[in-house]
PDB file of C-alpha atoms in Angstrom:
ATOM      1  CA  UNK L   1      27.213  -2.847   6.834  1.00 60.00           C
ATOM      2  CA  UNK L   2      27.236  -3.281   3.036  1.00 64.00           C
ATOM      3  CA  UNK L   3      30.590  -3.645   1.301  1.00 74.00           C
ATOM      4  CA  UNK L   4      31.972  -0.992  -1.045  1.00 80.00           C
ATOM      5  CA  UNK L   5      30.808  -2.735  -4.248  1.00 79.00           C
ATOM      6  CA  UNK L   6      27.228  -2.978  -2.975  1.00 77.00           C
ATOM      7  CA  UNK L   7      27.270   0.691  -1.961  1.00 78.00           C
ATOM      8  CA  UNK L   8      28.348   1.655  -5.493  1.00 83.00           C
ATOM      9  CA  UNK L   9      25.843  -0.632  -7.224  1.00 81.00           C
ATOM     10  CA  UNK L  10      22.916   0.559  -5.095  1.00 83.00           C
ATOM     11  CA  UNK L  11      23.185   4.199  -6.256  1.00 84.00           C
ATOM     12  CA  UNK L  12      21.223   3.663  -9.528  1.00 86.00           C
ATOM     13  CA  UNK L  13      18.660   1.529  -7.700  1.00 84.00           C
ATOM     14  CA  UNK L  14      18.060   4.104  -4.962  1.00 81.00           C
ATOM     15  CA  UNK L  15      17.836   6.887  -7.529  1.00 83.00           C
ATOM     16  CA  UNK L  16      15.272   5.003  -9.604  1.00 82.00           C
ATOM     17  CA  UNK L  17      13.238   3.996  -6.552  1.00 80.00           C
ATOM     18  CA  UNK L  18      13.203   7.525  -5.166  1.00 77.00           C
ATOM     19  CA  UNK L  19      12.261   8.961  -8.564  1.00 80.00           C
ATOM     20  CA  UNK L  20       9.354   6.545  -8.810  1.00 78.00           C
ATOM     21  CA  UNK L  21       7.852   6.674  -5.327  1.00 78.00           C
ATOM     22  CA  UNK L  22       8.302  10.432  -4.839  1.00 78.00           C
ATOM     23  CA  UNK L  23       6.377  11.174  -8.031  1.00 81.00           C
ATOM     24  CA  UNK L  24       3.052  12.788  -6.951  1.00 82.00           C
ATOM     25  CA  UNK L  25       1.178  10.755  -9.582  1.00 84.00           C
ATOM     26  CA  UNK L  26       2.596   7.544  -8.125  1.00 83.00           C
ATOM     27  CA  UNK L  27       1.583   8.659  -4.624  1.00 83.00           C
ATOM     28  CA  UNK L  28      -1.976   9.221  -5.811  1.00 83.00           C
ATOM     29  CA  UNK L  29      -2.184   5.820  -7.507  1.00 86.00           C
ATOM     30  CA  UNK L  30      -0.460   4.077  -4.620  1.00 83.00           C
ATOM     31  CA  UNK L  31      -2.928   5.530  -2.112  1.00 83.00           C
ATOM     32  CA  UNK L  32      -5.818   4.141  -4.191  1.00 85.00           C
ATOM     33  CA  UNK L  33      -4.118   0.747  -4.493  1.00 87.00           C
ATOM     34  CA  UNK L  34      -3.400   0.639  -0.744  1.00 85.00           C
ATOM     35  CA  UNK L  35      -7.006   1.490   0.101  1.00 84.00           C
ATOM     36  CA  UNK L  36      -8.312  -1.066  -2.360  1.00 83.00           C
ATOM     37  CA  UNK L  37      -5.863  -3.662  -1.040  1.00 85.00           C
ATOM     38  CA  UNK L  38      -7.011  -2.846   2.485  1.00 84.00           C
ATOM     39  CA  UNK L  39     -10.567  -3.815   1.502  1.00 83.00           C
ATOM     40  CA  UNK L  40      -9.322  -7.183   0.268  1.00 86.00           C
ATOM     41  CA  UNK L  41      -6.866  -8.174   3.006  1.00 88.00           C
ATOM     42  CA  UNK L  42      -8.326  -6.682   6.189  1.00 86.00           C
ATOM     43  CA  UNK L  43      -8.871  -9.186   8.987  1.00 86.00           C
ATOM     44  CA  UNK L  44     -10.861  -6.835  11.202  1.00 85.00           C
ATOM     45  CA  UNK L  45     -13.038  -4.896   8.745  1.00 77.00           C
ATOM     46  CA  UNK L  46     -16.764  -5.393   8.331  1.00 71.00           C
ATOM     47  CA  UNK L  47     -18.009  -7.932   5.804  1.00 67.00           C
ATOM     48  CA  UNK L  48     -20.207  -7.365   2.758  1.00 62.00           C
ATOM     49  CA  UNK L  49     -23.191  -8.302   4.956  1.00 67.00           C
ATOM     50  CA  UNK L  50     -22.789  -4.927   6.722  1.00 68.00           C
ATOM     51  CA  UNK L  51     -22.508  -2.391   3.852  1.00 65.00           C
ATOM     52  CA  UNK L  52     -22.648   0.671   6.126  1.00 70.00           C
ATOM     53  CA  UNK L  53     -19.904  -0.634   8.402  1.00 69.00           C
ATOM     54  CA  UNK L  54     -17.874  -1.723   5.391  1.00 68.00           C
ATOM     55  CA  UNK L  55     -18.130   1.778   3.898  1.00 68.00           C
ATOM     56  CA  UNK L  56     -16.926   3.333   7.164  1.00 70.00           C
ATOM     57  CA  UNK L  57     -14.058   0.846   7.444  1.00 71.00           C
ATOM     58  CA  UNK L  58     -12.876   1.041   3.853  1.00 71.00           C
ATOM     59  CA  UNK L  59     -13.577   4.637   2.789  1.00 73.00           C
ATOM     60  CA  UNK L  60     -14.147   6.971   5.724  1.00 74.00           C
ATOM     61  CA  UNK L  61     -11.658   5.516   8.222  1.00 79.00           C
ATOM     62  CA  UNK L  62      -8.526   5.677   5.977  1.00 78.00           C
ATOM     63  CA  UNK L  63      -9.300   9.294   5.062  1.00 78.00           C
ATOM     64  CA  UNK L  64      -9.759  10.158   8.741  1.00 79.00           C
ATOM     65  CA  UNK L  65      -6.426   8.507   9.526  1.00 82.00           C
ATOM     66  CA  UNK L  66      -4.606  10.791   7.090  1.00 80.00           C
ATOM     67  CA  UNK L  67      -4.950  13.645   9.577  1.00 81.00           C
ATOM     68  CA  UNK L  68      -3.976  11.353  12.480  1.00 82.00           C
ATOM     69  CA  UNK L  69      -0.788  10.351  10.642  1.00 80.00           C
ATOM     70  CA  UNK L  70      -0.019  13.945   9.638  1.00 79.00           C
ATOM     71  CA  UNK L  71      -0.544  15.337  13.149  1.00 81.00           C
ATOM     72  CA  UNK L  72       1.145  12.353  14.872  1.00 82.00           C
ATOM     73  CA  UNK L  73      -1.882  11.932  17.117  1.00 83.00           C
ATOM     74  CA  UNK L  74      -2.201   9.593  20.145  1.00 87.00           C
ATOM     75  CA  UNK L  75      -3.234   6.589  18.027  1.00 88.00           C
ATOM     76  CA  UNK L  76      -0.223   7.147  15.759  1.00 86.00           C
ATOM     77  CA  UNK L  77       2.151   7.250  18.748  1.00 86.00           C
ATOM     78  CA  UNK L  78       0.557   4.103  20.178  1.00 88.00           C
ATOM     79  CA  UNK L  79       0.926   2.412  16.777  1.00 87.00           C
ATOM     80  CA  UNK L  80       4.636   3.279  16.633  1.00 84.00           C
ATOM     81  CA  UNK L  81       5.249   2.132  20.210  1.00 84.00           C
ATOM     82  CA  UNK L  82       3.521  -1.173  19.451  1.00 86.00           C
ATOM     83  CA  UNK L  83       5.835  -1.884  16.517  1.00 83.00           C
ATOM     84  CA  UNK L  84       3.650  -0.842  13.594  1.00 81.00           C
ATOM     85  CA  UNK L  85       6.013   1.746  12.129  1.00 75.00           C
ATOM     86  CA  UNK L  86       8.987   1.394   9.769  1.00 68.00           C
ATOM     87  CA  UNK L  87       7.022  -0.998   7.522  1.00 62.00           C
ATOM     88  CA  UNK L  88       6.263   1.382   4.644  1.00 65.00           C
ATOM     89  CA  UNK L  89       8.123   1.734   1.374  1.00 59.00           C
ATOM     90  CA  UNK L  90       9.512   5.087   2.510  1.00 55.00           C
ATOM     91  CA  UNK L  91      11.096   3.534   5.600  1.00 56.00           C
ATOM     92  CA  UNK L  92      13.570   1.583   3.488  1.00 53.00           C
ATOM     93  CA  UNK L  93      15.285   4.697   2.188  1.00 49.00           C
ATOM     94  CA  UNK L  94      16.069   6.135   5.628  1.00 50.00           C
ATOM     95  CA  UNK L  95      19.758   5.859   6.469  1.00 52.00           C
ATOM     96  CA  UNK L  96      19.205   5.263  10.171  1.00 48.00           C
ATOM     97  CA  UNK L  97      16.788   5.693  13.050  1.00 53.00           C
ATOM     98  CA  UNK L  98      18.968   8.619  14.168  1.00 57.00           C
ATOM     99  CA  UNK L  99      17.970  10.586  11.075  1.00 59.00           C
ATOM    100  CA  UNK L 100      14.301   9.863  11.784  1.00 58.00           C
ATOM    101  CA  UNK L 101      14.681  11.071  15.353  1.00 58.00           C
ATOM    102  CA  UNK L 102      16.399  14.234  14.142  1.00 63.00           C
ATOM    103  CA  UNK L 103      13.499  14.934  11.806  1.00 59.00           C
ATOM    104  CA  UNK L 104      11.010  14.499  14.640  1.00 59.00           C
ATOM    105  CA  UNK L 105      13.077  16.763  16.917  1.00 63.00           C
ATOM    106  CA  UNK L 106      13.891  19.534  14.462  1.00 64.00           C
ATOM    107  CA  UNK L 107      11.156  19.234  11.840  1.00 60.00           C
ATOM    108  CA  UNK L 108      11.672  19.909   8.148  1.00 54.00           C
ATOM    109  CA  UNK L 109      13.196  22.994   6.623  1.00 59.00           C
ATOM    110  CA  UNK L 110      11.112  24.743   3.927  1.00 54.00           C
ATOM    111  CA  UNK L 111      13.742  24.063   1.276  1.00 54.00           C
ATOM    112  CA  UNK L 112      13.897  20.302   1.972  1.00 66.00           C
ATOM    113  CA  UNK L 113      11.540  19.396  -0.870  1.00 68.00           C
ATOM    114  CA  UNK L 114      12.538  15.724  -1.055  1.00 70.00           C
ATOM    115  CA  UNK L 115      11.894  15.251   2.659  1.00 73.00           C
ATOM    116  CA  UNK L 116       8.488  16.877   2.342  1.00 73.00           C
ATOM    117  CA  UNK L 117       7.686  14.505  -0.532  1.00 76.00           C
ATOM    118  CA  UNK L 118       8.853  11.576   1.574  1.00 76.00           C
ATOM    119  CA  UNK L 119       6.653  12.690   4.442  1.00 76.00           C
ATOM    120  CA  UNK L 120       3.611  13.054   2.176  1.00 78.00           C
ATOM    121  CA  UNK L 121       4.155   9.618   0.661  1.00 77.00           C
ATOM    122  CA  UNK L 122       4.676   8.050   4.074  1.00 80.00           C
ATOM    123  CA  UNK L 123       1.465   9.564   5.453  1.00 80.00           C
ATOM    124  CA  UNK L 124      -0.506   8.193   2.492  1.00 80.00           C
ATOM    125  CA  UNK L 125       0.907   4.709   3.157  1.00 82.00           C
ATOM    126  CA  UNK L 126       0.311   4.875   6.904  1.00 84.00           C
ATOM    127  CA  UNK L 127      -3.375   5.854   6.762  1.00 85.00           C
ATOM    128  CA  UNK L 128      -4.720   2.394   5.939  1.00 86.00           C
ATOM    129  CA  UNK L 129      -2.336   0.718   8.381  1.00 88.00           C
ATOM    130  CA  UNK L 130      -3.480   3.035  11.173  1.00 88.00           C
ATOM    131  CA  UNK L 131      -7.093   2.283  10.296  1.00 87.00           C
ATOM    132  CA  UNK L 132      -6.465  -1.469  10.590  1.00 88.00           C
ATOM    133  CA  UNK L 133      -4.569  -0.928  13.846  1.00 90.00           C
ATOM    134  CA  UNK L 134      -7.530   0.937  15.350  1.00 88.00           C
ATOM    135  CA  UNK L 135     -10.005  -1.758  14.281  1.00 88.00           C
ATOM    136  CA  UNK L 136      -7.755  -4.509  15.612  1.00 90.00           C
ATOM    137  CA  UNK L 137      -7.365  -2.765  18.985  1.00 90.00           C
ATOM    138  CA  UNK L 138     -11.138  -2.766  19.425  1.00 89.00           C
ATOM    139  CA  UNK L 139     -11.137  -6.540  18.969  1.00 89.00           C
ATOM    140  CA  UNK L 140      -7.870  -7.592  20.627  1.00 91.00           C
ATOM    141  CA  UNK L 141      -7.999  -5.133  23.516  1.00 89.00           C
ATOM    142  CA  UNK L 142      -5.459  -2.582  24.730  1.00 88.00           C
ATOM    143  CA  UNK L 143      -3.248  -5.039  26.527  1.00 91.00           C
ATOM    144  CA  UNK L 144       0.420  -5.462  25.613  1.00 90.00           C
ATOM    145  CA  UNK L 145      -0.373  -8.606  23.601  1.00 92.00           C
ATOM    146  CA  UNK L 146      -3.403  -6.943  22.012  1.00 91.00           C
ATOM    147  CA  UNK L 147      -1.306  -3.987  20.881  1.00 91.00           C
ATOM    148  CA  UNK L 148       1.375  -6.260  19.429  1.00 91.00           C
ATOM    149  CA  UNK L 149      -1.207  -8.341  17.517  1.00 92.00           C
ATOM    150  CA  UNK L 150      -2.843  -5.152  16.246  1.00 92.00           C
ATOM    151  CA  UNK L 151       0.489  -3.689  15.157  1.00 90.00           C
ATOM    152  CA  UNK L 152       1.353  -6.882  13.292  1.00 90.00           C
ATOM    153  CA  UNK L 153      -2.070  -6.866  11.597  1.00 90.00           C
ATOM    154  CA  UNK L 154      -1.461  -3.277  10.446  1.00 89.00           C
ATOM    155  CA  UNK L 155       1.938  -4.188   9.016  1.00 89.00           C
ATOM    156  CA  UNK L 156       0.491  -7.223   7.260  1.00 88.00           C
ATOM    157  CA  UNK L 157      -2.472  -5.334   5.770  1.00 87.00           C
ATOM    158  CA  UNK L 158      -0.428  -4.689   2.643  1.00 84.00           C
ATOM    159  CA  UNK L 159       3.232  -5.371   1.898  1.00 82.00           C
ATOM    160  CA  UNK L 160       5.489  -5.152   4.948  1.00 83.00           C
ATOM    161  CA  UNK L 161       8.542  -3.630   3.284  1.00 80.00           C
ATOM    162  CA  UNK L 162      10.747  -4.337   6.300  1.00 80.00           C
ATOM    163  CA  UNK L 163      10.079  -8.076   6.085  1.00 84.00           C
ATOM    164  CA  UNK L 164      13.153  -9.588   4.451  1.00 83.00           C
ATOM    165  CA  UNK L 165      16.182 -11.755   5.163  1.00 84.00           C
ATOM    166  CA  UNK L 166      19.815 -10.771   4.845  1.00 81.00           C
ATOM    167  CA  UNK L 167      20.249 -12.047   1.280  1.00 84.00           C
ATOM    168  CA  UNK L 168      17.097 -10.348   0.008  1.00 86.00           C
ATOM    169  CA  UNK L 169      18.080  -7.191   1.870  1.00 83.00           C
ATOM    170  CA  UNK L 170      21.360  -7.144  -0.048  1.00 81.00           C
ATOM    171  CA  UNK L 171      19.658  -7.839  -3.401  1.00 85.00           C
ATOM    172  CA  UNK L 172      16.994  -5.230  -2.697  1.00 84.00           C
ATOM    173  CA  UNK L 173      19.689  -2.562  -2.472  1.00 83.00           C
ATOM    174  CA  UNK L 174      20.727  -3.126  -6.075  1.00 85.00           C
ATOM    175  CA  UNK L 175      17.470  -4.399  -7.680  1.00 86.00           C
ATOM    176  CA  UNK L 176      14.617  -1.872  -7.350  1.00 84.00           C
ATOM    177  CA  UNK L 177      11.434  -3.261  -5.746  1.00 84.00           C
ATOM    178  CA  UNK L 178      12.892  -6.798  -5.559  1.00 89.00           C
ATOM    179  CA  UNK L 179      11.520  -7.460  -2.076  1.00 87.00           C
ATOM    180  CA  UNK L 180       8.192  -5.733  -2.799  1.00 86.00           C
ATOM    181  CA  UNK L 181       7.597  -8.135  -5.692  1.00 87.00           C
ATOM    182  CA  UNK L 182       8.337 -11.171  -3.511  1.00 90.00           C
ATOM    183  CA  UNK L 183       6.213  -9.938  -0.604  1.00 88.00           C
ATOM    184  CA  UNK L 184       3.275  -9.043  -2.854  1.00 88.00           C
ATOM    185  CA  UNK L 185       3.113 -12.571  -4.241  1.00 89.00           C
ATOM    186  CA  UNK L 186       3.618 -14.049  -0.791  1.00 90.00           C
ATOM    187  CA  UNK L 187       0.748 -11.963   0.586  1.00 90.00           C
ATOM    188  CA  UNK L 188      -1.624 -13.185  -2.113  1.00 91.00           C
ATOM    189  CA  UNK L 189      -0.629 -16.845  -1.675  1.00 92.00           C
ATOM    190  CA  UNK L 190      -0.993 -16.710   2.111  1.00 91.00           C
ATOM    191  CA  UNK L 191      -4.503 -15.285   1.755  1.00 90.00           C
ATOM    192  CA  UNK L 192      -5.430 -18.087  -0.656  1.00 92.00           C
ATOM    193  CA  UNK L 193      -3.852 -20.956   1.309  1.00 92.00           C
ATOM    194  CA  UNK L 194      -5.193 -20.049   4.766  1.00 91.00           C
ATOM    195  CA  UNK L 195      -8.854 -21.243   4.924  1.00 90.00           C
ATOM    196  CA  UNK L 196      -9.795 -18.644   7.530  1.00 87.00           C
ATOM    197  CA  UNK L 197      -8.476 -15.778   5.412  1.00 87.00           C
ATOM    198  CA  UNK L 198      -9.702 -17.256   2.124  1.00 89.00           C
ATOM    199  CA  UNK L 199     -13.377 -17.309   3.119  1.00 87.00           C
ATOM    200  CA  UNK L 200     -13.356 -13.496   3.435  1.00 85.00           C
ATOM    201  CA  UNK L 201     -10.728 -12.777   0.780  1.00 89.00           C
ATOM    202  CA  UNK L 202     -12.336 -14.530  -2.187  1.00 89.00           C
ATOM    203  CA  UNK L 203     -15.800 -12.893  -1.852  1.00 87.00           C
ATOM    204  CA  UNK L 204     -14.118  -9.484  -1.639  1.00 86.00           C
ATOM    205  CA  UNK L 205     -12.036 -10.184  -4.756  1.00 89.00           C
ATOM    206  CA  UNK L 206     -15.169 -11.309  -6.608  1.00 89.00           C
ATOM    207  CA  UNK L 207     -17.223  -8.347  -5.413  1.00 84.00           C
ATOM    208  CA  UNK L 208     -14.624  -5.572  -5.679  1.00 84.00           C
ATOM    209  CA  UNK L 209     -12.593  -6.654  -8.725  1.00 89.00           C
ATOM    210  CA  UNK L 210     -14.009  -9.534 -10.778  1.00 90.00           C
ATOM    211  CA  UNK L 211     -17.626  -8.356 -11.097  1.00 90.00           C
ATOM    212  CA  UNK L 212     -16.691  -4.705 -11.857  1.00 88.00           C
ATOM    213  CA  UNK L 213     -14.176  -6.000 -14.430  1.00 90.00           C
ATOM    214  CA  UNK L 214     -16.854  -8.070 -16.172  1.00 90.00           C
ATOM    215  CA  UNK L 215     -19.269  -5.129 -16.143  1.00 90.00           C
ATOM    216  CA  UNK L 216     -16.639  -2.793 -17.616  1.00 87.00           C
ATOM    217  CA  UNK L 217     -15.701  -5.364 -20.254  1.00 87.00           C
ATOM    218  CA  UNK L 218     -19.333  -5.575 -21.317  1.00 89.00           C
ATOM    219  CA  UNK L 219     -19.808  -1.795 -21.334  1.00 85.00           C
ATOM    220  CA  UNK L 220     -16.593  -1.196 -23.302  1.00 84.00           C
ATOM    221  CA  UNK L 221     -16.889  -4.121 -25.724  1.00 83.00           C
ATOM    222  CA  UNK L 222     -17.787  -1.860 -28.675  1.00 82.00           C
ATOM    223  CA  UNK L 223     -15.693   1.150 -27.623  1.00 83.00           C
ATOM    224  CA  UNK L 224     -12.758   1.488 -29.987  1.00 86.00           C
ATOM    225  CA  UNK L 225     -11.080   4.015 -27.685  1.00 88.00           C
ATOM    226  CA  UNK L 226     -10.270   1.302 -25.138  1.00 87.00           C
ATOM    227  CA  UNK L 227      -8.297  -0.633 -27.758  1.00 83.00           C
ATOM    228  CA  UNK L 228      -5.900   2.308 -28.069  1.00 87.00           C
ATOM    229  CA  UNK L 229      -4.518   1.692 -24.568  1.00 89.00           C
ATOM    230  CA  UNK L 230      -1.534  -0.570 -24.023  1.00 88.00           C
ATOM    231  CA  UNK L 231      -2.330  -3.989 -22.570  1.00 87.00           C
ATOM    232  CA  UNK L 232      -0.276  -3.112 -19.499  1.00 87.00           C
ATOM    233  CA  UNK L 233      -2.472  -0.060 -18.854  1.00 88.00           C
ATOM    234  CA  UNK L 234      -5.608  -2.195 -19.162  1.00 87.00           C
ATOM    235  CA  UNK L 235      -4.170  -4.846 -16.831  1.00 88.00           C
ATOM    236  CA  UNK L 236      -3.257  -2.381 -14.084  1.00 89.00           C
ATOM    237  CA  UNK L 237      -6.306  -0.094 -14.311  1.00 89.00           C
ATOM    238  CA  UNK L 238     -10.049   0.033 -14.642  1.00 90.00           C
ATOM    239  CA  UNK L 239     -10.565   2.182 -17.730  1.00 88.00           C
ATOM    240  CA  UNK L 240     -13.796   4.015 -18.400  1.00 86.00           C
ATOM    241  CA  UNK L 241     -14.845   7.268 -20.052  1.00 86.00           C
ATOM    242  CA  UNK L 242     -16.710  10.340 -18.892  1.00 84.00           C
ATOM    243  CA  UNK L 243     -17.531  12.070 -22.153  1.00 81.00           C
ATOM    244  CA  UNK L 244     -14.248  12.060 -24.051  1.00 84.00           C
ATOM    245  CA  UNK L 245     -12.131  11.989 -20.889  1.00 87.00           C
ATOM    246  CA  UNK L 246     -10.521   8.631 -20.048  1.00 89.00           C
ATOM    247  CA  UNK L 247     -10.634   7.719 -16.359  1.00 88.00           C
ATOM    248  CA  UNK L 248      -8.066   5.193 -15.108  1.00 90.00           C
ATOM    249  CA  UNK L 249      -8.601   3.675 -11.656  1.00 89.00           C
ATOM    250  CA  UNK L 250      -5.554   1.647 -10.546  1.00 90.00           C
ATOM    251  CA  UNK L 251      -6.110  -1.853  -9.177  1.00 88.00           C
ATOM    252  CA  UNK L 252      -3.909  -3.507  -6.520  1.00 88.00           C
ATOM    253  CA  UNK L 253      -0.713  -5.170  -7.672  1.00 86.00           C
ATOM    254  CA  UNK L 254      -0.666  -8.984  -7.977  1.00 85.00           C
ATOM    255  CA  UNK L 255      -4.257  -9.578  -6.802  1.00 87.00           C
ATOM    256  CA  UNK L 256      -5.707  -6.855  -9.028  1.00 84.00           C
ATOM    257  CA  UNK L 257      -3.731  -7.931 -12.077  1.00 84.00           C
ATOM    258  CA  UNK L 258      -4.712 -11.601 -11.620  1.00 87.00           C
ATOM    259  CA  UNK L 259      -8.395 -10.907 -10.988  1.00 86.00           C
ATOM    260  CA  UNK L 260      -8.809  -8.025 -13.435  1.00 84.00           C
ATOM    261  CA  UNK L 261      -6.055  -8.282 -16.037  1.00 70.00           C
ATOM    262  CA  UNK L 262      -6.449 -11.993 -16.743  1.00 65.00           C
TER     263      UNK L 262
END
């Protein structure tokens, strides 16, 4: 439905976005950020008062869901039918639902490297959403309304990339990650403004990001090697050393940068 000028202008944007999100290093970092973000924003996960349950919810469950997403298991199908799909970053670069259906029907050819990369990236994004969907179903029940609430919770666990109006949709075609930036800030503000969400969100931010940041700052205060990193790298990552090897652990966008970088 875009006009000719928009179709021409979106070529550089789509190329840049595809080059970024299909990079295996980005996939690895994004999976860590999504899992970390899932700890912060989950509405159905266990609290810090139940460390065993929290470990299962935040570490074990997303890893288990990787195989569910890859194999398109029953929970995955139920999640799609309930409206949880087409909310990942990869979904935005699909030309139409018809292409998606063709991929499901025919599978991928061995030489379709880009499609395999897309599929890998999509699975890594879907794992945490599927985990939240499963937890929500246990609370909301497997009624039609319960499934819809659970699907919405899974979409809202991190950035819902399909959530945009017509004007932003047009701008997002020519400005890479325009909508993702807006939605990331919106997600953080909604968690802070809503009292019910804030009472769980703030303790998790303090426990998972602020306290580790203070501990790392104290441990690295005399380490000259840390000063060699760019400020941007230090804002977006926990940086520590194992021997002479630097280890960078990415923090979530927006929330991680505010709580760790500042």
